[in-house]
Short mmCIF file of C-alpha atoms and ligand atoms in Angstrom, two decimals:
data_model
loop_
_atom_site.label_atom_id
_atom_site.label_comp_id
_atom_site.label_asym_id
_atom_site.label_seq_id
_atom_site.Cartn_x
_atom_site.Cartn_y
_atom_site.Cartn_z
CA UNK A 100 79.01 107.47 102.68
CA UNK A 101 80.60 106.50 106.20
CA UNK A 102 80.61 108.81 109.07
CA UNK A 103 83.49 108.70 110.56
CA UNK A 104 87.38 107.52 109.08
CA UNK A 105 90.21 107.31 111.09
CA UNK A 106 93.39 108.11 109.19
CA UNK A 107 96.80 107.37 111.68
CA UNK A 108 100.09 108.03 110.09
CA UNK A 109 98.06 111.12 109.02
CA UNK A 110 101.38 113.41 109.10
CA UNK A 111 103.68 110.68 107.44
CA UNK A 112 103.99 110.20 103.66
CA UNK A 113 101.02 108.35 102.53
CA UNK A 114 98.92 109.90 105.18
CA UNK A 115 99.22 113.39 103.49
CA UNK A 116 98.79 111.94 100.20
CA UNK A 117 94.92 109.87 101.86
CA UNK A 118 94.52 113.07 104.01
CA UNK A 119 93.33 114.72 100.68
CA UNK A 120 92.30 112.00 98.11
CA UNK A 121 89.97 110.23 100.74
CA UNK A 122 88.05 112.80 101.81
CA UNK A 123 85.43 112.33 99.47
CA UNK A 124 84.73 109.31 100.96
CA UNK A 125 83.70 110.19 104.55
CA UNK A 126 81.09 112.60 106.58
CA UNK A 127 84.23 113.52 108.89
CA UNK A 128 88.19 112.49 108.90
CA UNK A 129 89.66 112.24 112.08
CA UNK A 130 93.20 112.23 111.59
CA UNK A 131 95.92 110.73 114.33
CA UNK A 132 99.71 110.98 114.07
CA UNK A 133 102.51 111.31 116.60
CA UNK A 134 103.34 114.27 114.84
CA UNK A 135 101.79 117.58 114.53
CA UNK A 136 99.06 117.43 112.07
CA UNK A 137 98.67 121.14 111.22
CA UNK A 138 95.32 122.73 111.27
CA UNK A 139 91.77 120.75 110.48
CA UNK A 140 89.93 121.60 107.53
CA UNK A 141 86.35 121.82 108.29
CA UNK A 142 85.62 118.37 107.71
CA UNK A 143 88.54 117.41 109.57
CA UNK A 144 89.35 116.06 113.58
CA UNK A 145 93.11 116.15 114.85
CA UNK A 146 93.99 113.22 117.94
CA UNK A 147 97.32 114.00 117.91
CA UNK A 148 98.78 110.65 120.53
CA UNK A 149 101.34 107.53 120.66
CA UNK A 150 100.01 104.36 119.23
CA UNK A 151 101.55 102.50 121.89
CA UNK A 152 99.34 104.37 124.33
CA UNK A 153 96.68 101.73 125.22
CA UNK A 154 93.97 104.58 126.56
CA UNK A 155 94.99 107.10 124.03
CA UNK A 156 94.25 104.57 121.43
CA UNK A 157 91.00 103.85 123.10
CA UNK A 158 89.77 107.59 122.55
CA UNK A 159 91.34 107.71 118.89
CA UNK A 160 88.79 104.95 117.62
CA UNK A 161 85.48 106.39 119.70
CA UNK A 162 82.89 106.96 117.17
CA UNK A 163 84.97 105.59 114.26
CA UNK A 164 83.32 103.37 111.44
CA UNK A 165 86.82 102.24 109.61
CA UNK A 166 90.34 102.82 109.89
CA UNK A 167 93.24 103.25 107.47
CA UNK A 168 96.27 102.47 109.98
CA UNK A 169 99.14 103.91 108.16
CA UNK A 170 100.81 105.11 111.70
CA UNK A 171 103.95 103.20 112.60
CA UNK A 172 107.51 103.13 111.83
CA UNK A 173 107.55 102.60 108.49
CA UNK A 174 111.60 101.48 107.85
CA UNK A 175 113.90 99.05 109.59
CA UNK A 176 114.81 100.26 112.95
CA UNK A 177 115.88 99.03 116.65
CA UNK A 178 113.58 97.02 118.14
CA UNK A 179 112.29 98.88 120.79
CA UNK A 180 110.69 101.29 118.58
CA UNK A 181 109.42 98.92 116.31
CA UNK A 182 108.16 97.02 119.10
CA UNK A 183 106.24 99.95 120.53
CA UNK A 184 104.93 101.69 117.45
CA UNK A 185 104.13 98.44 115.24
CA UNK A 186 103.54 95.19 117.67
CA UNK A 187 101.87 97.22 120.45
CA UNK A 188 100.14 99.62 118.34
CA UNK A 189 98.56 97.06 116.64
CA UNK A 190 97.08 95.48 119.35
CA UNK A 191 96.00 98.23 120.91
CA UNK A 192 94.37 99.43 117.65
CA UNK A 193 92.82 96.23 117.07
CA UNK A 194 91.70 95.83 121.28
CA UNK A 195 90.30 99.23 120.80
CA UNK A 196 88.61 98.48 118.07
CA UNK A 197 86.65 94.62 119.51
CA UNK A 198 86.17 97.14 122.66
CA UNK A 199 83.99 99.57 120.35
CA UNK A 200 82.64 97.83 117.76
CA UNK A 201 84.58 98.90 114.46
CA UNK A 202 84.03 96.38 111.77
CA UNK A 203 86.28 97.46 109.07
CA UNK A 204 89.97 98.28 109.36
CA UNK A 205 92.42 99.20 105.74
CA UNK A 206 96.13 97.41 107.26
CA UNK A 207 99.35 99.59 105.92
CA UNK A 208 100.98 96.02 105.52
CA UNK A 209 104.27 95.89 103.50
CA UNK A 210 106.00 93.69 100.90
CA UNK A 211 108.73 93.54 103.65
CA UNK A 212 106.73 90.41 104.94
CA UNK A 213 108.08 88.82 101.98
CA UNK A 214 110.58 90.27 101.38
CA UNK A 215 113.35 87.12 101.32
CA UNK A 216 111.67 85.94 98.62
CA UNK A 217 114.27 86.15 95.50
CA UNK A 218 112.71 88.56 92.39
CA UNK A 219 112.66 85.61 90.49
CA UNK A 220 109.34 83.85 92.57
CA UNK A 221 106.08 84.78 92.04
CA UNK A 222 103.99 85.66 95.38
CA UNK A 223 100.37 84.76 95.55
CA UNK A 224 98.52 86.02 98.82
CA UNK A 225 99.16 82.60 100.57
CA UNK A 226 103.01 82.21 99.79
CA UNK A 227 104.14 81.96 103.63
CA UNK A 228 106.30 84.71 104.96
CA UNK A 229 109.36 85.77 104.70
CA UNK A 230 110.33 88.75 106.24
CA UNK A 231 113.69 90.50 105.66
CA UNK A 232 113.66 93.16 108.43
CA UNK A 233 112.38 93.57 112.13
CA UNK A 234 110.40 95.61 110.10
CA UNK A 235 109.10 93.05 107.99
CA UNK A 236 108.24 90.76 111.02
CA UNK A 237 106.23 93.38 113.00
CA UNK A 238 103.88 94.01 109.77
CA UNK A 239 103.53 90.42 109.97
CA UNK A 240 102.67 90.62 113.14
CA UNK A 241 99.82 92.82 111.91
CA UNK A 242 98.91 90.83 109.26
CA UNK A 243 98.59 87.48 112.05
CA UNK A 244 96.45 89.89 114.31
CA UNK A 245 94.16 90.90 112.46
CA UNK A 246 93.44 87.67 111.28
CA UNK A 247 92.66 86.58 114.34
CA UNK A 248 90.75 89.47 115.09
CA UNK A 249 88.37 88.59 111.89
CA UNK A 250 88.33 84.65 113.11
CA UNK A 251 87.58 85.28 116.42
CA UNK A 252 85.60 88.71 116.35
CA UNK A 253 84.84 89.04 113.29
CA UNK A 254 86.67 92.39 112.76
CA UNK A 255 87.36 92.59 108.58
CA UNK A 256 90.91 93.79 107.76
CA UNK A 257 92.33 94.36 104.10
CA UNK A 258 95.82 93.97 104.77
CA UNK A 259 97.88 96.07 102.06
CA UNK A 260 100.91 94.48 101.33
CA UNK A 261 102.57 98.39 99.72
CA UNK A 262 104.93 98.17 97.27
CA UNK A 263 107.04 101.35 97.00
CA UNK A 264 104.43 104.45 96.79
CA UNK A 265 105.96 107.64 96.50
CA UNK A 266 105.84 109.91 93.56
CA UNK A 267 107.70 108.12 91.01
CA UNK A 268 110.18 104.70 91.01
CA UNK A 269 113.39 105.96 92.76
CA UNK A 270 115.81 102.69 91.42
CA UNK A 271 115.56 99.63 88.98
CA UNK A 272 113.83 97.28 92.09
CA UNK A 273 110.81 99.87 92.33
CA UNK A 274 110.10 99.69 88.82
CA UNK A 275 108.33 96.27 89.61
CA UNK A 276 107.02 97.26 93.46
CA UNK A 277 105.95 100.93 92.53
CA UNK A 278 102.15 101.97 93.74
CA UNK A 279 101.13 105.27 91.96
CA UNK A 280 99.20 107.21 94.56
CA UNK A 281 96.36 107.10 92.00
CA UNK A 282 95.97 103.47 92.51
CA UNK A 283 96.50 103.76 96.02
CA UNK A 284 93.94 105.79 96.35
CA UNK A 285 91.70 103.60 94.33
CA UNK A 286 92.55 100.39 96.67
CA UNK A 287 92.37 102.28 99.86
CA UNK A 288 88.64 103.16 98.72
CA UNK A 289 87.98 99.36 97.12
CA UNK A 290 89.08 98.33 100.96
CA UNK A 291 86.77 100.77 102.79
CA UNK A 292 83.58 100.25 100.45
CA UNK A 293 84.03 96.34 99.22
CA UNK A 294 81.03 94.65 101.53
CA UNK A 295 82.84 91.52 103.08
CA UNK A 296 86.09 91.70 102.88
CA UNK A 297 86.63 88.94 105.58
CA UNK A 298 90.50 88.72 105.90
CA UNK A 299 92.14 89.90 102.46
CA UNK A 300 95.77 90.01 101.35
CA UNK A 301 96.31 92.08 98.90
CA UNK A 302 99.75 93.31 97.11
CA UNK A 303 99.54 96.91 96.69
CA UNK A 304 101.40 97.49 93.04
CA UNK A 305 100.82 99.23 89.67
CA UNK A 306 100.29 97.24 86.63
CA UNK A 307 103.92 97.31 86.37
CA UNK A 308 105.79 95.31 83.52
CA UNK A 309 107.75 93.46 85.42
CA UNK A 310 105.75 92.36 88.78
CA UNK A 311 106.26 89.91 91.12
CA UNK A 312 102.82 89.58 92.97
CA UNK A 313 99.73 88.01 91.75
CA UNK A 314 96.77 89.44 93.04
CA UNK A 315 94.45 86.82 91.81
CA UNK A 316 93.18 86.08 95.29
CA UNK A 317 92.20 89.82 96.24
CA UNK A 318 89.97 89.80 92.79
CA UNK A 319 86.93 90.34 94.91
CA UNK A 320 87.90 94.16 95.85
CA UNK A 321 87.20 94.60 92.71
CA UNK A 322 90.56 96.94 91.79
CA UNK A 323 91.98 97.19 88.84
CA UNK A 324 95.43 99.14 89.20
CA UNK A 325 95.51 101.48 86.03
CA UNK A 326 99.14 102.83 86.25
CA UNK A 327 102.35 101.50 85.95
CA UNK A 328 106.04 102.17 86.29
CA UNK A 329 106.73 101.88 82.36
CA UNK A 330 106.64 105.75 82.24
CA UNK A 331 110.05 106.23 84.29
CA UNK A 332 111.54 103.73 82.63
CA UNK A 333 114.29 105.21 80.67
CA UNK A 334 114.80 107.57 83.47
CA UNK A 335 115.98 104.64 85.44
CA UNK A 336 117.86 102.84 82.78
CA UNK A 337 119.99 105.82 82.86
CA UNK A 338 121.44 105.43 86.11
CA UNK A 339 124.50 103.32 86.34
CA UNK A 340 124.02 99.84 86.87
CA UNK A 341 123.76 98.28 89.55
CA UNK A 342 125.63 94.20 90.57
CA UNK A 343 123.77 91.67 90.06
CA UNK A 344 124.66 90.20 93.23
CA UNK A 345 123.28 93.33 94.56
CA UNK A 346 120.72 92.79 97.04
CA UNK A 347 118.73 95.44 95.39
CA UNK A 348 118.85 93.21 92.41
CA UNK A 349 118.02 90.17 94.19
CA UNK A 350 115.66 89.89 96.51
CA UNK A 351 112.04 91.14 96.51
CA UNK A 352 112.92 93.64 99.45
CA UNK A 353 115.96 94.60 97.92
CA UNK A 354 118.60 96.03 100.42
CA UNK A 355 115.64 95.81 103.48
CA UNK A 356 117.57 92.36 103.69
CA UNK A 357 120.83 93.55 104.62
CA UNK A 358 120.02 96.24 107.68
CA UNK A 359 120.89 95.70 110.99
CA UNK A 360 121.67 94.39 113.19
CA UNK A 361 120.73 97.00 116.14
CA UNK A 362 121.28 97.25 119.49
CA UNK A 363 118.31 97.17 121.23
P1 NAI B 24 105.88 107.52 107.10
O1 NAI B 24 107.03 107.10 107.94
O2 NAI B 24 106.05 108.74 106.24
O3 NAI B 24 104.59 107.73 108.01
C1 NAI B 24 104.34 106.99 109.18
C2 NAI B 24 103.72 107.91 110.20
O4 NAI B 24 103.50 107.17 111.39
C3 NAI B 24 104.62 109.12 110.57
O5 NAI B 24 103.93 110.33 110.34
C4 NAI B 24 104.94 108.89 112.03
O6 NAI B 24 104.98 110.10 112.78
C5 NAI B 24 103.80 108.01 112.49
N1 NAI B 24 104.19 107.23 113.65
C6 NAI B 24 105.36 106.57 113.86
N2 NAI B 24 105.38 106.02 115.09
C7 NAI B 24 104.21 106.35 115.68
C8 NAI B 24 103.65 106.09 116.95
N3 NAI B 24 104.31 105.38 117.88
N4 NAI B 24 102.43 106.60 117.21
C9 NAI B 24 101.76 107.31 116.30
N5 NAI B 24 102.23 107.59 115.06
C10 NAI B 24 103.45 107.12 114.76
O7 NAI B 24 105.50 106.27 106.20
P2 NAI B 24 104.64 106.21 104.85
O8 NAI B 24 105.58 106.06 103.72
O9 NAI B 24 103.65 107.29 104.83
O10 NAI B 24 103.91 104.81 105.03
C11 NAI B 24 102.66 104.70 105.67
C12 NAI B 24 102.44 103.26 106.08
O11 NAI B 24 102.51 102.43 104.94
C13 NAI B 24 103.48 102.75 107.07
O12 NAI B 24 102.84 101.88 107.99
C14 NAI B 24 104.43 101.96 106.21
O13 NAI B 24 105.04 100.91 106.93
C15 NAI B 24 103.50 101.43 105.13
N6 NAI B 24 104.20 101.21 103.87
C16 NAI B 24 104.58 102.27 103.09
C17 NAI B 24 105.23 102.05 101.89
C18 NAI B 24 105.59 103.16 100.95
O14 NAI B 24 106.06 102.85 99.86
N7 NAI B 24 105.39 104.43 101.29
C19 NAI B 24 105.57 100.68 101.47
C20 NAI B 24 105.11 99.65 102.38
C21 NAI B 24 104.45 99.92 103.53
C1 15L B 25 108.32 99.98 102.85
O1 15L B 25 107.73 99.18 103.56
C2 15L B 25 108.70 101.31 103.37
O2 15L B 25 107.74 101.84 104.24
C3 15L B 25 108.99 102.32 102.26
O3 15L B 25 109.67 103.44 102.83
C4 15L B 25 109.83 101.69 101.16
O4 15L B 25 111.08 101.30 101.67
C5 15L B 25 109.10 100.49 100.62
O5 15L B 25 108.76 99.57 101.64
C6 15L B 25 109.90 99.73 99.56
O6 15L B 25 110.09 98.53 99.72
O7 15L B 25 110.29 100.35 98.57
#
């Protein structure tokens, strides 16, 4: 079991959700958000600080063995805040971590990357990029970082290219991109504990019907995603209908590919 697992994002969605479920998997979690955190559990540290902080960053990852950086705005938004939270917090996160010696970091990458592509392709881990948001460029920005951080300093990143994880499918799109937090959970912990991971892309989706991603080149974490959306199925063939020249119907990202723009 590792020592020490940083958790950032630990207040947002997902973080509450890891918060609990990955536990199990580490001596001490040292959680990080922006946002108040509420009280640690005994096994528990709190670094409440702004990812764009260079120095705070710095103390976040001392004595850390891996990180799951969830922390970040996690919609489309201005740039400024995007640029702050996602592009510099990245670096810093990853400067921090070549600074200190962390080996293994879990990225909260997004199928916004991609998310041009129409729902009629199907995505392997090396189709090229094709973001559909600010959003989508500054988690590719990620993605580009740490790979250089693994080429250059060896620093091993599974990059999670999430779906749409949240309790259940909200619309007819997220029956093919829906991540159960069961399987989340599962990947999270095949990223942490798979030895050499190198640089992995890796779409993070249930064994739904109707997917667009093929995994194939992530088979060496080992998961096997054991839900799917088929369960919420009629619940979402009951709500009326949406175009088909709907975005939503369209393109991988759905309606990510209409926002904006904003000022600055
Ligand atoms: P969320 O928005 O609920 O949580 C993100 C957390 O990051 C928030 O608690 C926020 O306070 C924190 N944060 C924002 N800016 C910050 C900053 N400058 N410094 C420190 N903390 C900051 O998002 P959610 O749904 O929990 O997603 C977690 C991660 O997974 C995000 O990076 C998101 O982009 C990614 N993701 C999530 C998906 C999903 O379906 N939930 C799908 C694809 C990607
Ligand atoms: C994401 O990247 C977002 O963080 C999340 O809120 C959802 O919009 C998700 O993608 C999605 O595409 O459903």
């Amino acid at each position: 079991m590792m020592n020490r697992l940083l958790i950032t994002g630990a207040a947002g969605g997902l973080g509450k959700v890891l918060r609990q479920r990955l536990a199990p998997f580490a001596k001490t979690l040292r959680l990080s958000d922006l946002s108040s955190l509420g009280t640690a559990a005994p096994n528990e540290e709190l670094f409440q600080c702004d990812l764009s902080d260079a120095a705070a960053v710095h103390e976040m990852m001392t004595g850390v063995d891996a990180v799951v950086h969830l922390g970040g705005i996690s919609v489309e938004a201005a740039f400024k805040p995007i640029l702050d939270a996602n592009i510099v917090g990245v670096f810093n996160l990853y400067e921090a971590a070549r600074k200190l010696g962390v080996k293994r970091i879990v990225f909260a990458s997004s199928n916004h990357v991609i998310g041009f592509y129409k729902q009629t392709e199907k995505l392997d881990a090396d189709a090229p990029m094709r973001p559909d948001s600010l959003y989508g460029i500054s988690k590719g920005f990620g993605e580009l970082t740490s790979r250089f951080y693994f080429d250059r300093y060896g620093i091993e990143t599974v990059c999670v290219r999430i779906g749409s994880s949240f309790p259940e499918p909200a619309d007819l799109r997220m029956m093919s991109t829906y991540l159960s937090y069961d399987d989340l959970t599962e990947l999270m912990r095949c990223s942490l504990q798979t030895p050499n991971v190198g640089h992995t892309i890796v779409y993070g989706a249930s064994n739904n019907r109707d997917s667009w991603w093929d995994n194939s080149k992530a088979a060496h974490l080992g998961w096997q995603p054991k839900d799917s959306s088929e369960p919420f199925r009629a619940k979402i063939d009951a709500q009326p209908p949406a175009a088909a020249d709907d975005p939503m119907m369209v393109y991988q990202g759905g309606r990510f590919v209409t926002h904006g723009p904003f000022d600055v």
